[in-house]
Short mmCIF file of C-alpha atoms in Angstrom, two decimals:
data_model
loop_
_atom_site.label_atom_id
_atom_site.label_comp_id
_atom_site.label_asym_id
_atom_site.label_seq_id
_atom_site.Cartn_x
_atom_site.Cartn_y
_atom_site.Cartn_z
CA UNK A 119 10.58 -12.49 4.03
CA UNK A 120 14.39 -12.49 3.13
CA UNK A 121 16.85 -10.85 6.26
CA UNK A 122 20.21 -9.87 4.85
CA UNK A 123 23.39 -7.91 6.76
CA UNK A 124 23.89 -4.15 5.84
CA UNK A 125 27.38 -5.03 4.19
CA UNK A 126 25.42 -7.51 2.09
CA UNK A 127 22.92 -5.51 1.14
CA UNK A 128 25.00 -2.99 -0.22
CA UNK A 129 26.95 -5.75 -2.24
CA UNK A 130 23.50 -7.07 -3.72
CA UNK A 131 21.22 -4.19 -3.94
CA UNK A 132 20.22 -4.37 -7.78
CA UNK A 133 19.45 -7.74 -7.01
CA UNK A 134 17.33 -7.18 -3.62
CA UNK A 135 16.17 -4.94 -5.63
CA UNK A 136 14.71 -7.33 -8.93
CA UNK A 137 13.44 -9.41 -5.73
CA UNK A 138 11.71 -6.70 -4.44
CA UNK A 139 10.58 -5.70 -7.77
CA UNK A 140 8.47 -9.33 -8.10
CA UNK A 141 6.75 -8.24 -4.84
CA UNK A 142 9.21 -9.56 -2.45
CA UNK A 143 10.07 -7.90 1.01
CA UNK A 144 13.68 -7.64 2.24
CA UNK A 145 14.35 -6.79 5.83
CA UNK A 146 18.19 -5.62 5.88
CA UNK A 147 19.84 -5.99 9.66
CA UNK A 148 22.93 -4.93 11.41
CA UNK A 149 24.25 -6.47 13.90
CA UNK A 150 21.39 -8.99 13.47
CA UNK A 151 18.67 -6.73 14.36
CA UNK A 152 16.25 -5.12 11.74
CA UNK A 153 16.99 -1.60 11.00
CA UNK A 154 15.29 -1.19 7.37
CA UNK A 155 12.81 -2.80 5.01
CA UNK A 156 12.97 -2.97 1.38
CA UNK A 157 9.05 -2.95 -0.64
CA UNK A 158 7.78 -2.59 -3.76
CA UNK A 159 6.51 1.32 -3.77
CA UNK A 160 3.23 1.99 -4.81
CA UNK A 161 2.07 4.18 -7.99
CA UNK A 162 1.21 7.79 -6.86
CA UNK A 163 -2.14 8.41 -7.87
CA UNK A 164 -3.01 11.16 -11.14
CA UNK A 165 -5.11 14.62 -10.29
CA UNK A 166 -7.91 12.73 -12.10
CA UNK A 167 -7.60 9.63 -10.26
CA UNK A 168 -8.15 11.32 -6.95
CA UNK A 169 -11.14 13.49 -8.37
CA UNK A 170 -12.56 10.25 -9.36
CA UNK A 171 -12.30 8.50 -5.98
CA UNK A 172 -13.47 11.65 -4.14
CA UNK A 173 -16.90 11.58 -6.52
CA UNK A 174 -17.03 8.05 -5.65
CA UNK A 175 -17.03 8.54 -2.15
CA UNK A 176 -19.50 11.33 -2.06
CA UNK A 177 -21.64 9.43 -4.05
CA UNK A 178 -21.52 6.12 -1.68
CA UNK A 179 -22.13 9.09 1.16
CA UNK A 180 -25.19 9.94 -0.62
CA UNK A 181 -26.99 6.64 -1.10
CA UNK A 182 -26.13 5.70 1.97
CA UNK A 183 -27.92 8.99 3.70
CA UNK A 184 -30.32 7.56 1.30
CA UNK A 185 -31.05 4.64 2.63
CA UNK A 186 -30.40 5.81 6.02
CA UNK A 187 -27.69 3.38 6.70
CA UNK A 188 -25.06 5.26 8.71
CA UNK A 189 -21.42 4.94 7.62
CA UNK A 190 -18.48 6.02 8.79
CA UNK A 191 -15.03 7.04 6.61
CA UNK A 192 -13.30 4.03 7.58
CA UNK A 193 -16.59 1.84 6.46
CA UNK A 194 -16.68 3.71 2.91
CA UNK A 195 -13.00 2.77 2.41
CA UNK A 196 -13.87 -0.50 3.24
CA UNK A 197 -16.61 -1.03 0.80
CA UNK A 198 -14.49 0.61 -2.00
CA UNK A 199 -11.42 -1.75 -1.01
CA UNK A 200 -14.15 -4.33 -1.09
CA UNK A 201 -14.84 -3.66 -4.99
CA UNK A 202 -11.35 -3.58 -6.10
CA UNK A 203 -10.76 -7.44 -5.18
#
């Protein structure tokens, strides 16, 4: 992870952010001490994008009633993060 001065940052900013752009991170400082961090933002998710995750999750909800395995929210999230690597 890249540290660069406020004053610096200000100078270089289209570039920090092309770096930040390729998945980089930039921590800007002042005085030396970390006061901000540049990251790539993530996509906002469509109307149908969220219907479609929220069907997902009542389905997993359901088969796992089911199967009477219990499952918590935080469990579900896992297993979907789980599918999308």
């Amino acid at each position: 992870m890249k540290q660069i001065g406020i004053f610096e940052a200000k100078a270089q900013l289209s570039s920090l952010l092309d770096e930040v752009e390729r998945g980089g991170e930039v921590t800007i400082t002042r005085h030396g001490k970390p006061i901000a961090k540049l990251v790539q933002a993530t996509a906002e998710l469509s109307p149908d994008e969220i219907a479609k995750r929220k069907h997902a999750i009542r389905n997993l909800r359901a088969l796992a009633r089911k199967l009477k395995i219990p499952a918590t929210q935080d469990e579900i999230k896992a297993w979907i993060n789980e599918g999308r690597r």
